[in-house]
mmCIF file of C-alpha atoms in Angstrom:
data_model
loop_
_atom_site.group_PDB
_atom_site.id
_atom_site.type_symbol
_atom_site.label_atom_id
_atom_site.label_comp_id
_atom_site.label_asym_id
_atom_site.label_seq_id
_atom_site.Cartn_x
_atom_site.Cartn_y
_atom_site.Cartn_z
ATOM 1 C CA MET A 1 10.440 -1.499 29.584
ATOM 2 C CA ARG A 2 9.905 0.577 26.441
ATOM 3 C CA GLU A 3 7.735 0.977 23.263
ATOM 4 C CA PHE A 4 9.828 1.066 20.164
ATOM 5 C CA GLU A 5 9.269 3.320 17.100
ATOM 6 C CA HIS A 6 11.231 2.988 14.033
ATOM 7 C CA TYR A 7 13.126 6.087 12.896
ATOM 8 C CA PRO A 8 13.118 5.887 8.963
ATOM 9 C CA MET A 9 15.921 7.206 6.998
ATOM 10 C CA SER A 10 16.845 7.242 3.304
ATOM 11 C CA LEU A 11 19.665 5.059 2.312
ATOM 12 C CA LYS A 12 21.340 4.649 -1.095
ATOM 13 C CA MET A 13 21.509 0.886 -0.870
ATOM 14 C CA LYS A 14 19.494 -1.551 1.026
ATOM 15 C CA GLN A 15 21.747 -3.439 3.430
ATOM 16 C CA PRO A 16 20.229 -5.819 6.215
ATOM 17 C CA GLY A 17 20.364 -4.075 9.615
ATOM 18 C CA GLN A 18 21.593 -0.759 8.448
ATOM 19 C CA ASN A 19 18.497 1.158 9.400
ATOM 20 C CA ARG A 20 18.407 -0.023 12.956
ATOM 21 C CA PHE A 21 22.042 0.564 13.604
ATOM 22 C CA GLU A 22 22.246 3.951 11.985
ATOM 23 C CA SER A 23 19.103 5.141 13.421
ATOM 24 C CA ALA A 24 20.110 4.341 16.981
ATOM 25 C CA TRP A 25 23.198 6.215 16.434
ATOM 26 C CA ARG A 26 21.367 9.031 15.016
ATOM 27 C CA ILE A 27 19.326 9.302 18.152
ATOM 28 C CA VAL A 28 22.471 9.089 20.328
ATOM 29 C CA PHE A 29 23.992 11.800 18.244
ATOM 30 C CA ALA A 30 21.039 14.004 18.438
ATOM 31 C CA THR A 31 20.835 13.548 22.156
ATOM 32 C CA ALA A 32 24.587 14.536 22.395
ATOM 33 C CA ALA A 33 23.813 17.593 20.204
ATOM 34 C CA ILE A 34 20.986 18.649 22.566
ATOM 35 C CA VAL A 35 23.239 18.491 25.441
ATOM 36 C CA ILE A 36 26.015 20.415 23.700
ATOM 37 C CA CYS A 37 23.434 23.036 22.479
ATOM 38 C CA ALA A 38 22.030 23.323 26.156
ATOM 39 C CA SER A 39 25.535 23.661 27.490
ATOM 40 C CA VAL A 40 26.204 26.546 25.094
ATOM 41 C CA ALA A 41 23.021 28.344 25.548
ATOM 42 C CA THR A 42 22.862 28.215 29.336
ATOM 43 C CA THR A 43 25.321 30.281 31.247
ATOM 44 C CA PRO A 44 26.736 27.947 34.080
ATOM 45 C CA ARG A 45 26.189 29.015 37.553
ATOM 46 C CA ALA A 46 29.211 29.777 39.626
ATOM 47 C CA TRP A 47 28.209 27.164 42.134
ATOM 48 C CA ALA A 48 27.564 24.294 39.626
ATOM 49 C CA ASP A 49 30.484 22.240 40.753
ATOM 50 C CA ASP A 50 29.994 23.008 44.593
ATOM 51 C CA PRO A 51 28.312 19.890 46.170
ATOM 52 C CA ASN A 52 27.199 21.971 49.177
ATOM 53 C CA ALA A 53 25.812 24.857 46.909
ATOM 54 C CA THR A 54 21.933 25.350 47.439
ATOM 55 C CA VAL A 55 20.103 24.709 44.384
ATOM 56 C CA ALA A 56 16.430 25.222 45.951
ATOM 57 C CA THR A 57 14.808 26.204 49.129
ATOM 58 C CA VAL A 58 11.472 25.246 50.631
ATOM 59 C CA GLY A 59 10.935 27.708 53.499
ATOM 60 C CA ASP A 60 13.904 27.351 55.703
ATOM 61 C CA HIS A 61 14.905 23.959 54.132
ATOM 62 C CA LYS A 62 17.750 23.925 51.714
ATOM 63 C CA ILE A 63 18.316 21.391 48.998
ATOM 64 C CA THR A 64 21.984 21.131 47.846
ATOM 65 C CA ASN A 65 23.614 19.882 44.770
ATOM 66 C CA LYS A 66 24.757 16.827 46.730
ATOM 67 C CA ASP A 67 21.149 16.149 47.734
ATOM 68 C CA LEU A 68 20.087 16.438 44.160
ATOM 69 C CA ASP A 69 22.899 14.226 42.772
ATOM 70 C CA ALA A 70 21.950 11.546 45.108
ATOM 71 C CA LYS A 71 18.569 11.418 43.721
ATOM 72 C CA VAL A 72 19.619 11.884 40.268
ATOM 73 C CA GLN A 73 22.586 9.577 39.957
ATOM 74 C CA PRO A 74 20.739 6.229 40.245
ATOM 75 C CA GLN A 75 18.453 7.350 37.438
ATOM 76 C CA ILE A 76 21.590 8.184 35.299
ATOM 77 C CA GLU A 77 22.993 4.828 35.985
ATOM 78 C CA GLN A 78 19.810 3.136 34.985
ATOM 79 C CA MET A 79 19.856 5.080 31.758
ATOM 80 C CA ARG A 80 23.407 4.389 31.077
ATOM 81 C CA ALA A 81 22.976 0.561 31.651
ATOM 82 C CA ALA A 82 19.888 0.721 29.235
ATOM 83 C CA LEU A 83 21.707 2.499 26.501
ATOM 84 C CA GLU A 84 24.828 0.252 26.839
ATOM 85 C CA LYS A 85 22.544 -2.770 26.613
ATOM 86 C CA ARG A 86 20.837 -1.507 23.584
ATOM 87 C CA VAL A 87 24.112 -0.456 21.922
ATOM 88 C CA ASP A 88 25.623 -3.829 22.649
ATOM 89 C CA GLN A 89 22.658 -5.501 20.897
ATOM 90 C CA LEU A 90 22.907 -3.205 17.879
ATOM 91 C CA ILE A 91 26.652 -3.928 17.584
ATOM 92 C CA ALA A 92 25.851 -7.726 17.906
ATOM 93 C CA ASP A 93 23.182 -7.521 15.175
ATOM 94 C CA LYS A 94 25.293 -5.406 12.800
ATOM 95 C CA SER A 95 28.304 -7.714 13.291
ATOM 96 C CA PHE A 96 26.587 -10.552 11.684
ATOM 97 C CA ASP A 97 25.398 -8.398 8.719
ATOM 98 C CA LEU A 98 28.961 -7.206 8.131
ATOM 99 C CA ARG A 99 30.290 -10.708 8.469
ATOM 100 C CA ARG A 100 27.748 -12.073 6.006
ATOM 101 C CA GLN A 101 28.347 -9.181 3.454
ATOM 102 C CA THR A 102 32.140 -9.595 3.833
ATOM 103 C CA LEU A 103 31.982 -13.405 3.350
ATOM 104 C CA GLU A 104 29.772 -13.014 0.229
ATOM 105 C CA SER A 105 32.261 -10.292 -1.334
ATOM 106 C CA MET A 106 35.133 -12.838 -0.641
ATOM 107 C CA THR A 107 33.361 -15.634 -2.508
ATOM 108 C CA ASP A 108 32.610 -13.001 -5.331
ATOM 109 C CA ASP A 109 36.197 -11.975 -5.453
ATOM 110 C CA TYR A 110 37.344 -15.597 -5.649
ATOM 111 C CA LEU A 111 35.166 -16.422 -8.525
ATOM 112 C CA ILE A 112 35.995 -13.281 -10.353
ATOM 113 C CA GLN A 113 39.834 -13.950 -9.918
ATOM 114 C CA GLN A 114 39.402 -17.528 -11.157
ATOM 115 C CA ALA A 115 37.507 -16.384 -14.242
ATOM 116 C CA ALA A 116 40.114 -13.675 -14.862
ATOM 117 C CA ASP A 117 43.052 -16.129 -14.562
ATOM 118 C CA LYS A 118 41.266 -18.584 -16.871
ATOM 119 C CA GLU A 119 41.221 -15.826 -19.675
ATOM 120 C CA LYS A 120 44.716 -14.742 -18.697
ATOM 121 C CA LEU A 121 43.535 -11.169 -17.843
ATOM 122 C CA THR A 122 43.985 -8.958 -14.790
ATOM 123 C CA VAL A 123 40.733 -8.548 -12.766
ATOM 124 C CA PRO A 124 40.105 -4.905 -14.113
ATOM 125 C CA ASP A 125 40.662 -5.888 -17.679
ATOM 126 C CA TYR A 126 38.227 -8.982 -17.201
ATOM 127 C CA LEU A 127 35.558 -6.824 -15.606
ATOM 128 C CA LYS A 128 35.903 -4.197 -18.420
ATOM 129 C CA LYS A 129 35.480 -6.970 -20.957
ATOM 130 C CA GLN A 130 32.415 -8.586 -19.441
ATOM 131 C CA PHE A 131 30.617 -5.243 -18.613
ATOM 132 C CA SER A 132 31.211 -3.779 -22.136
ATOM 133 C CA GLY A 133 30.629 -7.014 -24.073
ATOM 134 C CA LYS A 134 27.536 -8.697 -25.379
ATOM 135 C CA GLU A 135 26.765 -9.865 -21.953
ATOM 136 C CA GLY A 136 26.880 -6.334 -20.574
ATOM 137 C CA VAL A 137 23.745 -4.675 -19.233
ATOM 138 C CA THR A 138 22.321 -2.034 -21.697
ATOM 139 C CA ASP A 139 21.274 1.525 -20.940
ATOM 140 C CA ALA A 140 17.694 0.391 -21.764
ATOM 141 C CA GLU A 141 17.665 -2.436 -19.331
ATOM 142 C CA ALA A 142 19.237 -0.187 -16.522
ATOM 143 C CA LYS A 143 16.533 2.413 -17.127
ATOM 144 C CA ALA A 144 13.771 -0.128 -17.084
ATOM 145 C CA PHE A 145 15.186 -1.376 -13.816
ATOM 146 C CA TYR A 146 15.254 2.214 -12.358
ATOM 147 C CA ASP A 147 11.761 2.995 -13.440
ATOM 148 C CA LYS A 148 10.496 -0.196 -11.748
ATOM 149 C CA ASN A 149 12.170 0.358 -8.460
ATOM 150 C CA LYS A 150 12.365 4.127 -7.945
ATOM 151 C CA GLN A 151 10.838 5.510 -4.878
ATOM 152 C CA ALA A 152 9.981 8.934 -3.576
ATOM 153 C CA GLY A 153 13.288 10.858 -2.970
ATOM 154 C CA THR A 154 15.285 8.688 -5.492
ATOM 155 C CA ALA A 155 17.855 10.446 -7.290
ATOM 156 C CA PRO A 156 17.416 11.124 -11.008
ATOM 157 C CA TYR A 157 18.423 8.407 -13.316
ATOM 158 C CA ASP A 158 21.209 10.425 -14.945
ATOM 159 C CA LYS A 159 22.848 11.132 -11.717
ATOM 160 C CA ILE A 160 23.044 7.404 -10.487
ATOM 161 C CA LYS A 161 23.300 5.816 -13.999
ATOM 162 C CA PRO A 162 27.015 4.964 -13.765
ATOM 163 C CA GLU A 163 26.541 3.384 -10.319
ATOM 164 C CA LEU A 164 23.462 1.518 -11.449
ATOM 165 C CA LEU A 165 25.155 0.074 -14.416
ATOM 166 C CA GLN A 166 28.201 -1.016 -12.364
ATOM 167 C CA MET A 167 25.884 -2.724 -9.884
ATOM 168 C CA MET A 168 23.746 -4.507 -12.407
ATOM 169 C CA ASN A 169 26.636 -5.576 -14.550
ATOM 170 C CA ARG A 170 28.449 -7.173 -11.525
ATOM 171 C CA GLN A 171 25.117 -8.817 -10.293
ATOM 172 C CA ALA A 172 24.740 -10.326 -13.897
ATOM 173 C CA LEU A 173 28.439 -11.432 -14.063
ATOM 174 C CA MET A 174 27.991 -13.158 -10.555
ATOM 175 C CA ASP A 175 24.905 -14.951 -11.596
ATOM 176 C CA ARG A 176 26.735 -16.376 -14.711
ATOM 177 C CA LEU A 177 29.773 -17.424 -12.519
ATOM 178 C CA ARG A 178 27.793 -18.998 -9.918
ATOM 179 C CA LYS A 179 25.968 -21.280 -12.299
ATOM 180 C CA GLY A 180 29.559 -22.793 -13.171
ATOM 181 C CA GLN A 181 30.617 -23.003 -9.614
ATOM 182 C CA PRO A 182 27.824 -22.868 -7.049
ATOM 183 C CA VAL A 183 28.505 -20.906 -3.763
ATOM 184 C CA LYS A 184 27.133 -22.064 -0.434
ATOM 185 C CA ILE A 185 27.063 -19.729 2.507
ATOM 186 C CA LEU A 186 27.337 -21.687 5.651
ATOM 187 C CA LEU A 187 27.609 -18.965 8.168
ATOM 188 C CA GLU A 188 24.487 -18.999 10.485
ATOM 189 C CA PRO A 189 22.973 -15.812 12.081
ATOM 190 C CA LYS A 190 22.467 -15.643 15.815
ATOM 191 C CA ARG A 191 19.322 -17.267 17.009
ATOM 192 C CA VAL A 192 17.456 -17.624 20.288
ATOM 193 C CA VAL A 193 15.005 -20.264 21.338
ATOM 194 C CA VAL A 194 11.494 -18.783 21.825
ATOM 195 C CA ASP A 195 9.269 -21.362 23.505
ATOM 196 C CA SER A 196 5.962 -20.062 21.865
ATOM 197 C CA GLY A 197 4.210 -23.396 21.670
ATOM 198 C CA GLY A 198 0.560 -23.320 22.547
ATOM 199 C CA HIS A 199 0.087 -19.622 21.786
ATOM 200 C CA PRO A 200 -2.483 -18.202 19.299
ATOM 201 C CA ALA A 201 -1.122 -18.453 15.727
ATOM 202 C CA LEU A 202 -1.745 -17.680 12.199
ATOM 203 C CA GLY A 203 -0.550 -19.902 9.377
ATOM 204 C CA ALA A 204 0.242 -23.485 8.897
ATOM 205 C CA LYS A 205 2.412 -25.341 11.572
ATOM 206 C CA ASP A 206 4.937 -26.429 8.960
ATOM 207 C CA ALA A 207 5.420 -22.906 7.501
ATOM 208 C CA PRO A 208 8.988 -22.560 6.547
ATOM 209 C CA VAL A 209 9.287 -19.271 8.426
ATOM 210 C CA THR A 210 7.824 -18.532 11.965
ATOM 211 C CA ILE A 211 7.422 -14.818 13.187
ATOM 212 C CA VAL A 212 6.933 -14.591 17.077
ATOM 213 C CA GLU A 213 5.681 -11.280 18.240
ATOM 214 C CA PHE A 214 5.764 -10.027 21.892
ATOM 215 C CA THR A 215 3.165 -7.402 22.046
ATOM 216 C CA ASP A 216 1.167 -4.855 24.156
ATOM 217 C CA PHE A 217 -2.444 -4.184 23.237
ATOM 218 C CA GLN A 218 -2.103 -0.630 24.508
ATOM 219 C CA CYS A 219 1.284 0.047 22.645
ATOM 220 C CA PRO A 220 0.824 2.506 19.706
ATOM 221 C CA TYR A 221 3.753 1.086 17.913
ATOM 222 C CA CYS A 222 2.380 -2.405 18.275
ATOM 223 C CA LYS A 223 -0.658 -1.085 16.552
ATOM 224 C CA ALA A 224 1.453 0.513 13.878
ATOM 225 C CA SER A 225 2.971 -2.827 13.104
ATOM 226 C CA GLU A 226 -0.263 -4.585 12.547
ATOM 227 C CA ALA A 227 -0.766 -3.143 8.903
ATOM 228 C CA THR A 228 2.823 -4.387 8.059
ATOM 229 C CA LEU A 229 2.054 -7.911 9.498
ATOM 230 C CA LYS A 230 -1.064 -8.009 7.447
ATOM 231 C CA GLN A 231 0.826 -7.166 4.285
ATOM 232 C CA LEU A 232 3.296 -9.808 4.963
ATOM 233 C CA ARG A 233 0.620 -12.451 5.336
ATOM 234 C CA THR A 234 -0.829 -11.299 2.090
ATOM 235 C CA LYS A 235 2.396 -11.454 0.352
ATOM 236 C CA TYR A 236 3.958 -14.655 1.774
ATOM 237 C CA GLY A 237 0.641 -16.585 2.394
ATOM 238 C CA ASP A 238 1.368 -20.198 3.869
ATOM 239 C CA LYS A 239 5.209 -19.571 3.864
ATOM 240 C CA ILE A 240 4.911 -17.673 7.073
ATOM 241 C CA ARG A 241 3.338 -18.532 10.432
ATOM 242 C CA LEU A 242 2.622 -15.614 13.046
ATOM 243 C CA VAL A 243 2.679 -16.307 16.704
ATOM 244 C CA HIS A 244 1.246 -13.993 19.456
ATOM 245 C CA MET A 245 2.957 -13.704 22.824
ATOM 246 C CA ASP A 246 1.958 -11.220 25.662
ATOM 247 C CA PHE A 247 4.214 -8.713 26.966
ATOM 248 C CA PRO A 248 2.015 -5.941 28.597
ATOM 249 C CA LEU A 249 4.227 -2.976 29.722
ATOM 250 C CA PRO A 250 3.782 -1.732 33.334
ATOM 251 C CA PHE A 251 3.217 1.716 32.519
ATOM 252 C CA HIS A 252 0.009 1.028 30.301
ATOM 253 C CA SER A 253 -2.779 0.858 32.625
ATOM 254 C CA HIS A 254 -5.141 -1.411 30.561
ATOM 255 C CA ALA A 255 -2.390 -3.614 28.904
ATOM 256 C CA MET A 256 -2.853 -6.457 31.402
ATOM 257 C CA ASP A 257 -6.620 -6.203 31.035
ATOM 258 C CA ALA A 258 -6.612 -6.515 27.344
ATOM 259 C CA ALA A 259 -4.020 -9.406 27.356
ATOM 260 C CA LYS A 260 -6.366 -11.334 29.851
ATOM 261 C CA ALA A 261 -9.537 -10.368 27.758
ATOM 262 C CA ALA A 262 -7.788 -11.838 24.626
ATOM 263 C CA ARG A 263 -7.199 -15.034 26.354
ATOM 264 C CA CYS A 264 -10.819 -15.222 27.332
ATOM 265 C CA ALA A 265 -11.757 -14.505 23.749
ATOM 266 C CA ASN A 266 -9.432 -17.396 22.729
ATOM 267 C CA GLU A 267 -11.316 -19.723 25.010
ATOM 268 C CA GLN A 268 -14.290 -19.106 22.558
ATOM 269 C CA GLY A 269 -12.255 -19.464 19.398
ATOM 270 C CA LYS A 270 -12.285 -15.736 18.725
ATOM 271 C CA PHE A 271 -8.742 -14.605 19.626
ATOM 272 C CA TRP A 272 -7.850 -13.137 16.386
ATOM 273 C CA GLU A 273 -11.125 -11.297 15.858
ATOM 274 C CA PHE A 274 -10.816 -9.821 19.267
ATOM 275 C CA HIS A 275 -7.235 -9.011 18.577
ATOM 276 C CA ASP A 276 -7.804 -7.001 15.576
ATOM 277 C CA SER A 277 -10.804 -5.367 16.978
ATOM 278 C CA VAL A 278 -8.831 -4.220 20.166
ATOM 279 C CA PHE A 279 -6.001 -2.616 17.980
ATOM 280 C CA ALA A 280 -8.451 -0.886 15.849
ATOM 281 C CA ASN A 281 -10.129 0.764 18.838
ATOM 282 C CA GLN A 282 -7.088 1.153 21.024
ATOM 283 C CA GLY A 283 -8.713 3.946 22.957
ATOM 284 C CA LYS A 284 -11.326 1.486 24.384
ATOM 285 C CA LEU A 285 -9.399 -0.807 26.576
ATOM 286 C CA ALA A 286 -11.287 -0.329 30.025
ATOM 287 C CA PRO A 287 -12.934 -3.536 31.349
ATOM 288 C CA GLU A 288 -16.431 -2.500 30.294
ATOM 289 C CA ASP A 289 -15.015 -1.653 26.780
ATOM 290 C CA LEU A 290 -13.474 -5.078 26.477
ATOM 291 C CA LYS A 291 -16.800 -6.666 27.635
ATOM 292 C CA ALA A 292 -18.647 -4.676 24.897
ATOM 293 C CA THR A 293 -16.084 -5.689 22.258
ATOM 294 C CA ALA A 294 -16.566 -9.335 22.992
ATOM 295 C CA LYS A 295 -20.422 -9.003 22.810
ATOM 296 C CA THR A 296 -20.058 -7.185 19.540
ATOM 297 C CA LEU A 297 -18.052 -10.072 18.125
ATOM 298 C CA GLY A 298 -20.860 -12.508 18.945
ATOM 299 C CA MET A 299 -19.196 -14.184 21.980
ATOM 300 C CA ASN A 300 -21.231 -15.849 24.877
ATOM 301 C CA SER A 301 -21.034 -12.480 27.225
ATOM 302 C CA ALA A 302 -21.839 -14.334 30.243
ATOM 303 C CA LYS A 303 -19.126 -16.757 29.717
ATOM 304 C CA PHE A 304 -16.611 -14.000 28.725
ATOM 305 C CA ASN A 305 -17.469 -11.801 31.570
ATOM 306 C CA THR A 306 -17.020 -14.565 34.092
ATOM 307 C CA CYS A 307 -13.664 -15.449 32.650
ATOM 308 C CA PHE A 308 -12.516 -11.845 32.716
ATOM 309 C CA ASP A 309 -13.833 -11.022 36.237
ATOM 310 C CA GLU A 310 -12.098 -14.119 37.590
ATOM 311 C CA LYS A 311 -9.320 -12.650 39.825
ATOM 312 C CA GLY A 312 -5.870 -13.852 38.850
ATOM 313 C CA LYS A 313 -7.059 -15.775 35.854
ATOM 314 C CA PHE A 314 -4.233 -16.062 33.241
ATOM 315 C CA ASP A 315 -1.888 -13.882 35.427
ATOM 316 C CA SER A 316 0.675 -16.758 35.580
ATOM 317 C CA GLN A 317 0.460 -17.519 31.883
ATOM 318 C CA ILE A 318 0.873 -13.654 30.846
ATOM 319 C CA LYS A 319 3.868 -13.261 33.314
ATOM 320 C CA SER A 320 5.413 -16.482 31.858
ATOM 321 C CA ASP A 321 5.237 -14.796 28.573
ATOM 322 C CA GLN A 322 6.961 -11.790 29.928
ATOM 323 C CA ALA A 323 9.559 -13.948 31.640
ATOM 324 C CA MET A 324 10.216 -15.670 28.217
ATOM 325 C CA GLY A 325 10.690 -12.408 26.628
ATOM 326 C CA GLN A 326 13.060 -11.119 29.033
ATOM 327 C CA LYS A 327 14.881 -14.265 28.756
ATOM 328 C CA VAL A 328 15.556 -13.647 25.038
ATOM 329 C CA GLY A 329 16.313 -9.912 25.488
ATOM 330 C CA VAL A 330 12.991 -8.230 25.055
ATOM 331 C CA ASP A 331 12.647 -5.020 26.924
ATOM 332 C CA GLY A 332 10.104 -3.034 24.856
ATOM 333 C CA THR A 333 7.342 -3.695 22.206
ATOM 334 C CA PRO A 334 6.950 -4.747 19.568
ATOM 335 C CA ALA A 335 9.562 -7.257 19.490
ATOM 336 C CA PHE A 336 9.696 -9.882 16.794
ATOM 337 C CA PHE A 337 11.774 -13.124 16.374
ATOM 338 C CA ILE A 338 11.767 -14.351 12.856
ATOM 339 C CA ASP A 339 12.969 -17.949 12.873
ATOM 340 C CA GLY A 340 14.641 -17.002 16.255
ATOM 341 C CA ARG A 341 16.217 -13.879 14.642
ATOM 342 C CA PRO A 342 15.377 -10.638 16.514
ATOM 343 C CA LEU A 343 13.953 -7.597 15.028
ATOM 344 C CA THR A 344 13.019 -4.807 17.341
ATOM 345 C CA GLY A 345 10.397 -2.013 16.918
ATOM 346 C CA ALA A 346 7.802 -0.950 14.409
ATOM 347 C CA GLN A 347 9.937 -1.557 11.447
ATOM 348 C CA PRO A 348 8.942 -1.083 7.891
ATOM 349 C CA MET A 349 8.096 -3.876 5.589
ATOM 350 C CA PRO A 350 11.380 -4.152 3.765
ATOM 351 C CA LYS A 351 13.192 -4.907 7.009
ATOM 352 C CA PHE A 352 10.836 -7.948 7.598
ATOM 353 C CA GLU A 353 11.243 -9.043 3.861
ATOM 354 C CA ASP A 354 15.067 -8.857 4.055
ATOM 355 C CA LEU A 355 14.970 -11.547 6.990
ATOM 356 C CA ILE A 356 11.990 -13.566 5.643
ATOM 357 C CA GLN A 357 13.452 -13.829 2.182
ATOM 358 C CA ASP A 358 16.943 -14.632 3.700
ATOM 359 C CA GLU A 359 15.243 -17.622 5.751
ATOM 360 C CA LEU A 360 13.390 -18.804 2.663
ATOM 361 C CA GLU A 361 16.366 -18.766 0.434
ATOM 362 C CA ASN A 362 18.755 -20.240 2.977
ATOM 363 C CA PRO A 363 16.879 -22.961 4.945
ATOM 364 C CA SER A 364 18.873 -24.194 8.036
ATOM 365 C CA ASN A 365 18.635 -27.134 10.274
ATOM 366 C CA THR A 366 19.418 -24.897 13.394
ATOM 367 C CA LYS A 367 16.347 -22.656 13.118
ATOM 368 C CA GLN A 368 15.200 -22.240 16.815
ATOM 369 C CA ALA A 369 11.824 -20.640 16.638
ATOM 370 C CA SER A 370 9.263 -22.888 18.052
ATOM 371 C CA ALA A 371 5.375 -23.135 17.884
ATOM 372 C CA LYS A 372 5.657 -25.324 14.784
#
């Protein structure tokens, strides 16, 4: 079980799934580089390949390479299995993005070819005519677009002007062509069924997009995601519904206590207030701290304390959440499912926006997110 931090990187173009895929490979490459550097910097011992060579002594007791390997190998195999699983998931996620982008490019190429044939022009001549004619994007329009969308680190306008004009002209052309011949993309992304009914939620039950989050109150990356989720709720309002599910990680000593306490708060109709307060004060998750938080929020302290102190209360429900998470591929926090589409880690807002916008623009009858 892991916590997931997003590793941001600068990209020239925004493509769904690219940050996650490339970041993972950056991590793998960096790890490989470390191993290589270590291999170069460290002079190998003459006995490194001898299984019977002594690598440590404790008094008269000798520990050999063979003894060491017997202890290390299971951990290496576990690490390899975890990495292979993650890479397989990344490839699966990237495969859909690649198929979707390729399909869109195929529909665009078909429309352009049809339009060029109609005017008895080659495709290059047709594009040149469209881009330079009265329908072409002007330098002023491109500069206005650049000024509105530039971010820290964006290349100067003069350096990207040709590519920007090409991109804007092509987009404008495709918008015109699609008006005359609408395009429907029927390719469906991979979705999983997340049984999240009956869990705390924010937003209307009939919201067009449901975001299910598996979270751990002691996870720093879950806390980091809170600001992004609040921004999303502000931006999309009643178009999204956020559902909470518990996934306390075993190496967080107070995660289970916090999950239980939040459910006790839910019995008094104070789940989200408690949820926000716990993440805001993540260093105060000991039982007495959780009870103090409940009191501060105006709950019935006696009722809350009785609920919290009851041995085993909510254990089965929390474990049920964990089992559901594992069933749909969760192995760390935070883990999100946007209408059943997975998004792992403390991702930046644009990653959520890409999926949410796609769901809003391409409603599907096969959406599998529950809790609606």
